[in-house]
Coordinates of N, CA and C in Angstrom, one line a residue:
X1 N -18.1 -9.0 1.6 CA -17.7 -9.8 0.4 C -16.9 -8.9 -0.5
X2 N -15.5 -9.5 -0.8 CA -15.0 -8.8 -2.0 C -15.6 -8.6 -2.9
X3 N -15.2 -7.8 -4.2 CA -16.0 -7.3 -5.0 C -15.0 -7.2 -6.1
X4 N -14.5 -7.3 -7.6 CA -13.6 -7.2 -8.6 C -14.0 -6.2 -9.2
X5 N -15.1 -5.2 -9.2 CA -15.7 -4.3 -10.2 C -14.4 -3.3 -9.6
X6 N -13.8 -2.6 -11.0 CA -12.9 -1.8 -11.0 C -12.7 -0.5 -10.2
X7 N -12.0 -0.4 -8.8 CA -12.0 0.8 -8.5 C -11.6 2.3 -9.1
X8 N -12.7 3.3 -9.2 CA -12.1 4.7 -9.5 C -11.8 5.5 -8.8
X9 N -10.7 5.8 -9.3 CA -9.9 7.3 -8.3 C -9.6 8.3 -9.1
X10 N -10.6 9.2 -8.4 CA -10.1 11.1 -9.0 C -9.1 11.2 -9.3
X11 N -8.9 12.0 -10.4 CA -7.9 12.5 -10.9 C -7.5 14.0 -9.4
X12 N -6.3 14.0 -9.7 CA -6.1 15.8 -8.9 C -6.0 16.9 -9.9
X13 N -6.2 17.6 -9.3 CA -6.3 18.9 -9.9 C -5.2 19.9 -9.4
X14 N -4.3 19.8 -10.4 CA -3.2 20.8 -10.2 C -2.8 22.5 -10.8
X15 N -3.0 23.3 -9.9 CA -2.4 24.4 -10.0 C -0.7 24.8 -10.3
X16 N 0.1 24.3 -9.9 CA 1.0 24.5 -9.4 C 2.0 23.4 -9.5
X17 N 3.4 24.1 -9.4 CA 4.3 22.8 -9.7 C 5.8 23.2 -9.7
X18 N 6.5 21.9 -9.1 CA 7.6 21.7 -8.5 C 7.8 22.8 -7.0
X19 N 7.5 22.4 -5.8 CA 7.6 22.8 -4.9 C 9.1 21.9 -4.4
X20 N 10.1 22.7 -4.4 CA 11.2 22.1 -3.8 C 11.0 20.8 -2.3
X21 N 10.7 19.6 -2.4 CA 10.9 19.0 -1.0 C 12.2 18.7 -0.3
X22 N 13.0 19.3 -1.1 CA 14.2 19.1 -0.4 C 14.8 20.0 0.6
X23 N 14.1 21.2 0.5 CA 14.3 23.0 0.9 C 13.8 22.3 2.8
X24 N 15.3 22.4 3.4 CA 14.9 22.4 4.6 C 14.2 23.3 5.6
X25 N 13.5 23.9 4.9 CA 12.9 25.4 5.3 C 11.4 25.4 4.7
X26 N 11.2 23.9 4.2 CA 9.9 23.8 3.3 C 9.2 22.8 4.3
X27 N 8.2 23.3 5.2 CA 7.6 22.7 6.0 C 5.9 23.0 6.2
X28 N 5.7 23.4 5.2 CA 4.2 23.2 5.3 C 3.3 22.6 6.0
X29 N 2.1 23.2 6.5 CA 0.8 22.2 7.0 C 0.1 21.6 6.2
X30 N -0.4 22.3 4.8 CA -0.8 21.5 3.8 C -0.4 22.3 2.6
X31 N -0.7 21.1 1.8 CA 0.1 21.2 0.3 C -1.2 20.7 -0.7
X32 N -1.8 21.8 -1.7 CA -2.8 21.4 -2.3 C -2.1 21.3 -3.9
X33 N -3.0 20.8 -4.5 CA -2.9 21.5 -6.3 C -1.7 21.4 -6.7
X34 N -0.9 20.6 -6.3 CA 0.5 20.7 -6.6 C 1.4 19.6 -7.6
X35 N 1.7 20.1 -8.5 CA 2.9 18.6 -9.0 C 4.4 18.3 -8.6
X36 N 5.2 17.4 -7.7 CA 6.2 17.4 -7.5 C 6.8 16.4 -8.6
X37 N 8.1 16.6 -9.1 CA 8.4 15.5 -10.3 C 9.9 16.4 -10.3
X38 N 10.3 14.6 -10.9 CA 11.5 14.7 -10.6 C 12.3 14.9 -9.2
X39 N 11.6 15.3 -8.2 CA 12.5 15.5 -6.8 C 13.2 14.2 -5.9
X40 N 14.0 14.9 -5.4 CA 14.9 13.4 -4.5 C 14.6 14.2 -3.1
X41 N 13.8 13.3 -2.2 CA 14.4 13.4 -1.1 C 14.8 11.7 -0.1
X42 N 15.6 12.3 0.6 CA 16.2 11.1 1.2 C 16.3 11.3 2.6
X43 N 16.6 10.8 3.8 CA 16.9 10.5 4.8 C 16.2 12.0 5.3
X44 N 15.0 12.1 5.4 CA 14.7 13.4 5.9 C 13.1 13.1 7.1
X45 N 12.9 13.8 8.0 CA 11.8 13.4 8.8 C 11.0 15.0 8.7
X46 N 9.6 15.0 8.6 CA 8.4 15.6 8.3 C 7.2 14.9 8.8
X47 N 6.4 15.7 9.6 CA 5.1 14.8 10.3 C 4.2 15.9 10.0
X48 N 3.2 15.2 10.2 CA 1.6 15.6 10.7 C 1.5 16.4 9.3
X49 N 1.9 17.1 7.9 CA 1.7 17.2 6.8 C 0.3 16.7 5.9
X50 N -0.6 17.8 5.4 CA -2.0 17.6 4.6 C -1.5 18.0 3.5
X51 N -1.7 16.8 2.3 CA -1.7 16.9 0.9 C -2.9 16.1 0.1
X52 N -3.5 17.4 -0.5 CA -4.5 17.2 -1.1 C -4.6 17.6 -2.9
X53 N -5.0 16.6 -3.5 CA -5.0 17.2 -4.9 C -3.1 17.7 -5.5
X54 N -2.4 16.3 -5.0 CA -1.2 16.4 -5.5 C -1.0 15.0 -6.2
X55 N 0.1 15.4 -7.6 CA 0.7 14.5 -7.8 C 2.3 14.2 -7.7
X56 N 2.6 12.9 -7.6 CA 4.3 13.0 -7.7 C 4.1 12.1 -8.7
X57 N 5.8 12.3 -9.9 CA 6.1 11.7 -10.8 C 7.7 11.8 -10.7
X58 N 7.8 10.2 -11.0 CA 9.5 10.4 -11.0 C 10.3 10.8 -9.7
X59 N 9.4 10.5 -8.6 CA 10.4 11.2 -7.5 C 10.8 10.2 -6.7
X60 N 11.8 10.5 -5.6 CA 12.4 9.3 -5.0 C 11.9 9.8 -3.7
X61 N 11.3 9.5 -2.5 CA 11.7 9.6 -1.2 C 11.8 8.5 -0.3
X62 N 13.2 7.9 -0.3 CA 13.4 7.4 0.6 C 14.2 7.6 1.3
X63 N 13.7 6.2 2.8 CA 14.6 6.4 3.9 C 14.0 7.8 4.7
X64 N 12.4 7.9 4.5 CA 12.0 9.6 5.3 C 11.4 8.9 6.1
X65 N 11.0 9.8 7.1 CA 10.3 9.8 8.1 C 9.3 10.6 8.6
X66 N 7.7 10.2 7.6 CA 6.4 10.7 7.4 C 5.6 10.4 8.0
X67 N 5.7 10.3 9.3 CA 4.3 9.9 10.0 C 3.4 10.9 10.3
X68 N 2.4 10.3 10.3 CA 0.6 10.9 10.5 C 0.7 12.0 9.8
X69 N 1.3 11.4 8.2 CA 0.8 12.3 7.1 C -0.6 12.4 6.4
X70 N -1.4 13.0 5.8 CA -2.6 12.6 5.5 C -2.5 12.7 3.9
X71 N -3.1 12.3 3.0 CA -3.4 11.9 1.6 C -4.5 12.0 1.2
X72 N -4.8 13.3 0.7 CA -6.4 12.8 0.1 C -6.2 13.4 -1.6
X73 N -6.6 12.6 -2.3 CA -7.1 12.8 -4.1 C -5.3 12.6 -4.2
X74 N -4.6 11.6 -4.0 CA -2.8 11.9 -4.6 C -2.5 10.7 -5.4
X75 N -2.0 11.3 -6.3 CA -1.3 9.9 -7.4 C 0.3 10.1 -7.3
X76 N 0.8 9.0 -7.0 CA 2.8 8.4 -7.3 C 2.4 7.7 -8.2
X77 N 3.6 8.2 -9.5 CA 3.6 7.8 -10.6 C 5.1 7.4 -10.7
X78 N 5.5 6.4 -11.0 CA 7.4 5.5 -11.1 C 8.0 6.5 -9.7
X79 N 7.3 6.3 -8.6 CA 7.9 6.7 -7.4 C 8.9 5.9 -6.8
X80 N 10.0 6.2 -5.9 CA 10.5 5.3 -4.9 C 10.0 5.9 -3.8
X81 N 9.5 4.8 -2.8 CA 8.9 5.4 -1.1 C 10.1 4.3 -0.3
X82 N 10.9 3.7 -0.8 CA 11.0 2.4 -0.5 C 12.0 3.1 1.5
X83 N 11.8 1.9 2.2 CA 12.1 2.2 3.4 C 11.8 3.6 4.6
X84 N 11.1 4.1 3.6 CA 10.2 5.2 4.6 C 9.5 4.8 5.4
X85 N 8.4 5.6 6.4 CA 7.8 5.4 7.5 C 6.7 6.3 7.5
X86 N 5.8 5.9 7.0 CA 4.4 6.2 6.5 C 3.7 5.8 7.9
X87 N 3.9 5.9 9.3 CA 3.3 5.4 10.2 C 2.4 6.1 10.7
X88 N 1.0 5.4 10.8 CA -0.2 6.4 11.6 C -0.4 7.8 10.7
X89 N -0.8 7.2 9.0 CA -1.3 8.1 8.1 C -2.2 8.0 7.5
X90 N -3.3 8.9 7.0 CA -4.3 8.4 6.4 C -3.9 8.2 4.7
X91 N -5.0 7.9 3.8 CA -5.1 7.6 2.6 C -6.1 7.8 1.9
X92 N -6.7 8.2 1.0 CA -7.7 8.2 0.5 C -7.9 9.1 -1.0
X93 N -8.5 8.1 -1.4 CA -8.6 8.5 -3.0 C -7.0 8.2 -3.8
X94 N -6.2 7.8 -3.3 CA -5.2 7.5 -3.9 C -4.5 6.8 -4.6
X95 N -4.0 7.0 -5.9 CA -3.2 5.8 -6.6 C -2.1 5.5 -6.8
X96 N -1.5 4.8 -6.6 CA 0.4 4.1 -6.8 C 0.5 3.6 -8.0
X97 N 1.1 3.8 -9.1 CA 1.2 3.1 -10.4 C 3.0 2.9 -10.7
X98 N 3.2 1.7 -10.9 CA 4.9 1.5 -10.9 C 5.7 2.3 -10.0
X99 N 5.0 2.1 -8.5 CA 6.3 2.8 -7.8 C 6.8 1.6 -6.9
X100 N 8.1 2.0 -5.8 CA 8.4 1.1 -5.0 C 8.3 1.4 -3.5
X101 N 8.0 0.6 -2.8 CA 7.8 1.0 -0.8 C 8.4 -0.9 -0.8
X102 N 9.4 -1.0 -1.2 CA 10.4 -2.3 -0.5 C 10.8 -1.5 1.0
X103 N 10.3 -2.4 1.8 CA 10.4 -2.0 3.3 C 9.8 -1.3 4.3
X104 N 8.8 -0.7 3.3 CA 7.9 0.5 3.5 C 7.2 0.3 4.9
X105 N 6.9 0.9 5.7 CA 5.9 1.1 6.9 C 4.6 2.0 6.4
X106 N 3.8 1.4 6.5 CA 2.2 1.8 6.4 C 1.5 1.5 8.0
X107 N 2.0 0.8 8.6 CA 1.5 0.2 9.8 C 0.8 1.6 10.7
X108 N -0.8 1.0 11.6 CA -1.6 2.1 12.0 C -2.1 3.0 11.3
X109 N -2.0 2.9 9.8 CA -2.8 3.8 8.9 C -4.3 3.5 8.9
X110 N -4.9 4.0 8.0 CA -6.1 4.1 7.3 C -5.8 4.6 6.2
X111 N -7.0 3.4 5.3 CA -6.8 3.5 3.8 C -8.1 3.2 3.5
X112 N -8.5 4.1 2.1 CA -10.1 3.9 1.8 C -9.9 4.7 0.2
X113 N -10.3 3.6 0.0 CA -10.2 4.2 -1.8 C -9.2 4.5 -2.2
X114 N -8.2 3.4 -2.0 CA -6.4 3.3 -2.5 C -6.2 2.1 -4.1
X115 N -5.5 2.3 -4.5 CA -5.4 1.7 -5.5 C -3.8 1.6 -5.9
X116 N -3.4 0.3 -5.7 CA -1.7 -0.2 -6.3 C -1.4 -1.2 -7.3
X117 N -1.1 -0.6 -8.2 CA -0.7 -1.2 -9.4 C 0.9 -1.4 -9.9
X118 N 1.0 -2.5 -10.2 CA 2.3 -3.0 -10.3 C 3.2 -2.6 -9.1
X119 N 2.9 -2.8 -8.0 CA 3.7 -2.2 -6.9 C 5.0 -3.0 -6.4
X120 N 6.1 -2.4 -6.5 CA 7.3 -3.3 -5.7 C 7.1 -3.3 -4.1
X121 N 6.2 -3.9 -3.4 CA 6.2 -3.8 -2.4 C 6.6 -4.7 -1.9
X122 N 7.8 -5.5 -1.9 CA 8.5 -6.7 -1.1 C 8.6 -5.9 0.9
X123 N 8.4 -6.8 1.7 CA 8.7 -6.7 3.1 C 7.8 -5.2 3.7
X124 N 6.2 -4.8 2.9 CA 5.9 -3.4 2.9 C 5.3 -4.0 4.3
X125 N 4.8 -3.4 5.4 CA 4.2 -3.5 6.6 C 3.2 -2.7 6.6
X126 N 1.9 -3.1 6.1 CA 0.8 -2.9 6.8 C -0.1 -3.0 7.8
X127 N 0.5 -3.2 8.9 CA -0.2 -4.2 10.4 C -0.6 -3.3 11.0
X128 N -1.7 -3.7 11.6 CA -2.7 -2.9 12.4 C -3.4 -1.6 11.5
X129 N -3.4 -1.5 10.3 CA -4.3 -0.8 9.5 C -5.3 -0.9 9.4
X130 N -5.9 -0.1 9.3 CA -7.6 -0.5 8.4 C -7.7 0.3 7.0
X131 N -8.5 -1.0 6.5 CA -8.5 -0.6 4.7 C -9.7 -1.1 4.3
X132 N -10.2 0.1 3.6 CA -11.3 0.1 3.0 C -11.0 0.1 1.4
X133 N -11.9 -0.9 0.5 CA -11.6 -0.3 -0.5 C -10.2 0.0 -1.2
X134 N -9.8 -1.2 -0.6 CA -8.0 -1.2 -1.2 C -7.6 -2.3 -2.2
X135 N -6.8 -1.9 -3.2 CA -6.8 -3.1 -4.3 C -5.1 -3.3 -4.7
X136 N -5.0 -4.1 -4.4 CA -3.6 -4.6 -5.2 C -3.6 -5.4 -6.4
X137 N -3.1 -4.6 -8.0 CA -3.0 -5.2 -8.7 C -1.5 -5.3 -9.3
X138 N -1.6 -6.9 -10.0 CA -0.2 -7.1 -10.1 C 0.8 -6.5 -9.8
X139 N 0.7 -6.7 -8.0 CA 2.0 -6.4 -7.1 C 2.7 -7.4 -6.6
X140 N 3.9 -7.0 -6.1 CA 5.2 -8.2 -5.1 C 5.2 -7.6 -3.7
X141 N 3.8 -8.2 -3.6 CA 4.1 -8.1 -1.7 C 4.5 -9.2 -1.3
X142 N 6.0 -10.0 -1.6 CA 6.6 -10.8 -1.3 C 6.7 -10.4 0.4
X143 N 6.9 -11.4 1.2 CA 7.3 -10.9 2.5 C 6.7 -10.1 3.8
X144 N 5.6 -9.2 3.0 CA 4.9 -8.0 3.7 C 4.2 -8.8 4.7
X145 N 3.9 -7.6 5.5 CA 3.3 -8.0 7.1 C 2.1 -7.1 7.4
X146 N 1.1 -8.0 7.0 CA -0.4 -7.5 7.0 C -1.5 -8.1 8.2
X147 N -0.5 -7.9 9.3 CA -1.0 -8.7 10.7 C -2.0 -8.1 10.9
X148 N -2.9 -8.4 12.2 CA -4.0 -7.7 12.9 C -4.8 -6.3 12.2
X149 N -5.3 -6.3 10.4 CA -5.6 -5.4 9.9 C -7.1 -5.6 10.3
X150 N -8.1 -4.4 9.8 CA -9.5 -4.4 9.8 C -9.1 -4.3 8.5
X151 N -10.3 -4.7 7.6 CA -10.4 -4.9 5.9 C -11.6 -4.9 5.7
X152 N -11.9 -4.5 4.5 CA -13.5 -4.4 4.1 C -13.2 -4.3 2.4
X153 N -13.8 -5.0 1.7 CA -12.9 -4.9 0.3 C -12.3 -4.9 -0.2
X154 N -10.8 -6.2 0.4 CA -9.8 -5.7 0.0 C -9.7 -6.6 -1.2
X155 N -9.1 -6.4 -2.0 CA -9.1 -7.4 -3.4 C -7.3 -7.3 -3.5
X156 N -6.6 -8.6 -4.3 CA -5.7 -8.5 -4.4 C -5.8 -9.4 -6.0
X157 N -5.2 -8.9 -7.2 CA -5.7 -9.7 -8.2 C -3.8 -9.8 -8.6
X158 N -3.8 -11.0 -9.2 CA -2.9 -11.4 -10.1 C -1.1 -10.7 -9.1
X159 N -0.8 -11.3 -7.5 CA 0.1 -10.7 -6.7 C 0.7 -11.5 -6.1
X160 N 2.1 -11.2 -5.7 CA 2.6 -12.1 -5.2 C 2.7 -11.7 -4.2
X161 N 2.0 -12.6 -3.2 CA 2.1 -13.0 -1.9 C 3.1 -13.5 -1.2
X162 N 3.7 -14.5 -1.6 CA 5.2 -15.6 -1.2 C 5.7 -15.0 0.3
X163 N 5.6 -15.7 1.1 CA 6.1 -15.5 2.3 C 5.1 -14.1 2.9
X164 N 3.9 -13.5 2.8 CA 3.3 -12.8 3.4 C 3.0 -13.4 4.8
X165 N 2.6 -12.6 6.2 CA 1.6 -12.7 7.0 C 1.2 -12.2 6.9
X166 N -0.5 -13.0 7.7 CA -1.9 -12.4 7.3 C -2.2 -12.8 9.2
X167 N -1.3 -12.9 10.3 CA -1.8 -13.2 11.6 C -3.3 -12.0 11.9
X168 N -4.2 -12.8 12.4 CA -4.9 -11.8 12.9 C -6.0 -11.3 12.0
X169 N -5.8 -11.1 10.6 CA -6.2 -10.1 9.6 C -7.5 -11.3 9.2
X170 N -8.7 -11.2 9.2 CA -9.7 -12.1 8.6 C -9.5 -11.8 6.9
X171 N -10.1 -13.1 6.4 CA -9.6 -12.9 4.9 C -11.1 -13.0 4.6
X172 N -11.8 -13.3 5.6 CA -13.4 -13.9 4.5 C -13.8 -13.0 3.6
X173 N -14.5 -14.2 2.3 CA -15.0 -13.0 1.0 C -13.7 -12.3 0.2
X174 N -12.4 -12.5 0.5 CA -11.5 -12.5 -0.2 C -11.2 -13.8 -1.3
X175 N -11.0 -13.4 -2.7 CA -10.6 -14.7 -3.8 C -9.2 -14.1 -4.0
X176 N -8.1 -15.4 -3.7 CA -7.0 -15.9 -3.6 C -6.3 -16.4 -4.5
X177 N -7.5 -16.9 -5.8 CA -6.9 -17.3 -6.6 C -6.1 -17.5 -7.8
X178 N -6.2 -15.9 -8.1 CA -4.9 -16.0 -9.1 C -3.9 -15.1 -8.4
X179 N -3.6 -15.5 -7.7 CA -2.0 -14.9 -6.5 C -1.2 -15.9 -6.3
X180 N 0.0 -15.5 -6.6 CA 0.9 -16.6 -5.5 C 0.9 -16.4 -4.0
X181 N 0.3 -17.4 -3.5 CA 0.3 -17.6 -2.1 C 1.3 -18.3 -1.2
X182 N 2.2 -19.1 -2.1 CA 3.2 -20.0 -1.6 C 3.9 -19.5 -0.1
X183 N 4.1 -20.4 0.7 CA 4.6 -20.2 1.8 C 3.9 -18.9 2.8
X184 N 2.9 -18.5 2.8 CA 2.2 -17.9 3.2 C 2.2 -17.8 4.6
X185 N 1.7 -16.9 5.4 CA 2.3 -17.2 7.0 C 1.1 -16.9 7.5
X186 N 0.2 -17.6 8.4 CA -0.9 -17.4 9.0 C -0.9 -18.1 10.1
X187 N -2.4 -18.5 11.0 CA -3.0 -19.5 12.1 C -3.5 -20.5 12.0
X188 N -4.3 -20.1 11.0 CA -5.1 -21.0 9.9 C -6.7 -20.6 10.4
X189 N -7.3 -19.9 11.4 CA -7.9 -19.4 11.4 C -8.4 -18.2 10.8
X190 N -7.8 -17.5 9.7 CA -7.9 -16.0 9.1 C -8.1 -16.3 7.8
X191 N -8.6 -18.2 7.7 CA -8.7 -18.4 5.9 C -10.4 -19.0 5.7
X192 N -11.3 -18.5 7.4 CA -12.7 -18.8 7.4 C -13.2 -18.0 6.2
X193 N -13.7 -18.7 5.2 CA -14.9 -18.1 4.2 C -13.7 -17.3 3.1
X194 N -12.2 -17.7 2.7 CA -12.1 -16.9 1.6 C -11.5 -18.1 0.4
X195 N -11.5 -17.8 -0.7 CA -11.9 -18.3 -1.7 C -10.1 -18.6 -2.2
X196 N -9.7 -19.7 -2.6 CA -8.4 -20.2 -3.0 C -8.8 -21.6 -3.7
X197 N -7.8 -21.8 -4.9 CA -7.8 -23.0 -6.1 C -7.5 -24.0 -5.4
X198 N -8.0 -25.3 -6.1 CA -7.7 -26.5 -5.4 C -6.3 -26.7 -5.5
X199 N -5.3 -26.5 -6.4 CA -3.9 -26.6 -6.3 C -3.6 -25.5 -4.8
X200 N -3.8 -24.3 -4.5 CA -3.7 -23.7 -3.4 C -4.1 -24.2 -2.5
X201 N -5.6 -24.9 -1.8 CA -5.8 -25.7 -1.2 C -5.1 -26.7 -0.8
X202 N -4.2 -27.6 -1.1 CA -3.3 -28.6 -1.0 C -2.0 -28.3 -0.2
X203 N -1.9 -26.2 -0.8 CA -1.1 -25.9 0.1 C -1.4 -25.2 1.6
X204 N -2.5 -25.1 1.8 CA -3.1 -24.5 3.0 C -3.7 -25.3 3.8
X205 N -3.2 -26.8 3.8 CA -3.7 -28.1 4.3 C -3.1 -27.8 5.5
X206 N -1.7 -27.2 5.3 CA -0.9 -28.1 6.5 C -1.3 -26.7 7.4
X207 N -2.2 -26.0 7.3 CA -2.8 -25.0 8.1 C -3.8 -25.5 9.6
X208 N -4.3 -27.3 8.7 CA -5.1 -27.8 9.4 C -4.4 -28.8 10.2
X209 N -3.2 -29.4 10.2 CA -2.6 -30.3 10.8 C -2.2 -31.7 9.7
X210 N -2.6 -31.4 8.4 CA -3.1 -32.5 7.4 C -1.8 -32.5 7.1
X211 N -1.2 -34.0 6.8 CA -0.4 -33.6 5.4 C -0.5 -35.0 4.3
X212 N -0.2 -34.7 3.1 CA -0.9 -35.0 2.0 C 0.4 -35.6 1.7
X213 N 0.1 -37.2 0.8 CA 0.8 -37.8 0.1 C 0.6 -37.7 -0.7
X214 N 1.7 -38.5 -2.0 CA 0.5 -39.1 -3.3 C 1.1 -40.7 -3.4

């Protein structure tokens, strides 16, 4: 059963600060205690990478290619991720506050004690992830593709949904109702036991074969 009591996430603890990520000679296994801010990187590919106890501020990376990166205690602050490929990475303890992943791939992750606030995430793909303990507040996951996830806590408060799928992904014990849900893309099987307004209800009829006059 969802849960609305406010998730907390550690702060990081930084030593250290501005590590060039643009330096194509900067290829670390892990990256602790660190602040990156201000950096651009773009069109660049980096894998299998441990960062722990970092934060980014103000940085852009898009269009990279980060798979089976790991994340543990990290905050993005006014980040761009947008069109990157975050595929087959973990997550944990982490917060996103005003950044963007429009396009983003998260798909095959794991996430547990993530927290997104105000997130531009239009068309983000999270399918086939598992998330524990993940919250979306006042985000635009217009579009995104949250198919075949495992979920356990996921709460989405005050987000726009509009044109999301949810194929596959059980929603039970999820409350729906202050989201835009409009045009929503499912089976109609993945809405057993979760909680939506009677005006939303009217729109998740035609889930069942109904359709409604007046």
């Amino acid at each position: 059963m969802s849960t609305n009591k406010e998730l907390k996430i550690p702060e990081p603890t930084i030593f250290e600060k501005n590590i060039f990520l643009q330096n194509p000679d900067f290829t670390p296994e892990t990256i602790s205690n660190t602040l990156f801010e201000n950096e651009f990187l773009s069109d660049s590919e980096k894998r299998e990478v441990v960062l722990n106890d970092c934060i980014f501020k103000n940085c852009s990376l898009k269009n990279c290619k980060m798979k089976r990166f790991r994340f543990h205690t990290v905050r993005f602050e006014n980040c761009d991720l947008s069109n990157s490929d975050f595929s087959g990475s973990s997550f944990s303890n982490v917060y996103l506050k005003d950044c963007k992943m429009m396009g983003t791939s998260l798909s095959d992750s794991s996430l547990s004690k993530v927290l997104f606030h105000e997130l531009n995430g239009r068309y983000l793909n999270l399918s086939q992830s598992k998330m524990k303990n993940v919250h979306f507040i006042s985000c635009d996951l217009t579009e995104s593709a949250i198919n075949d996830c495992r979920i356990q806590n996921l709460i989405f408060n005050n987000c726009r949904l509009t044109a999301s799928e949810f194929f596959h992904t059980a929603l039970k014990g999820i409350d729906l109702t202050s989201n835009d849900i409009s045009g929503i893309i499912l089976s109609g099987e993945e809405l057993r036991g979760v909680t939506v307004s009677s005006i939303q209800a009217i729109e998740l009829v035609r889930f069942l074969g109904i359709t409604v006059e007046d």
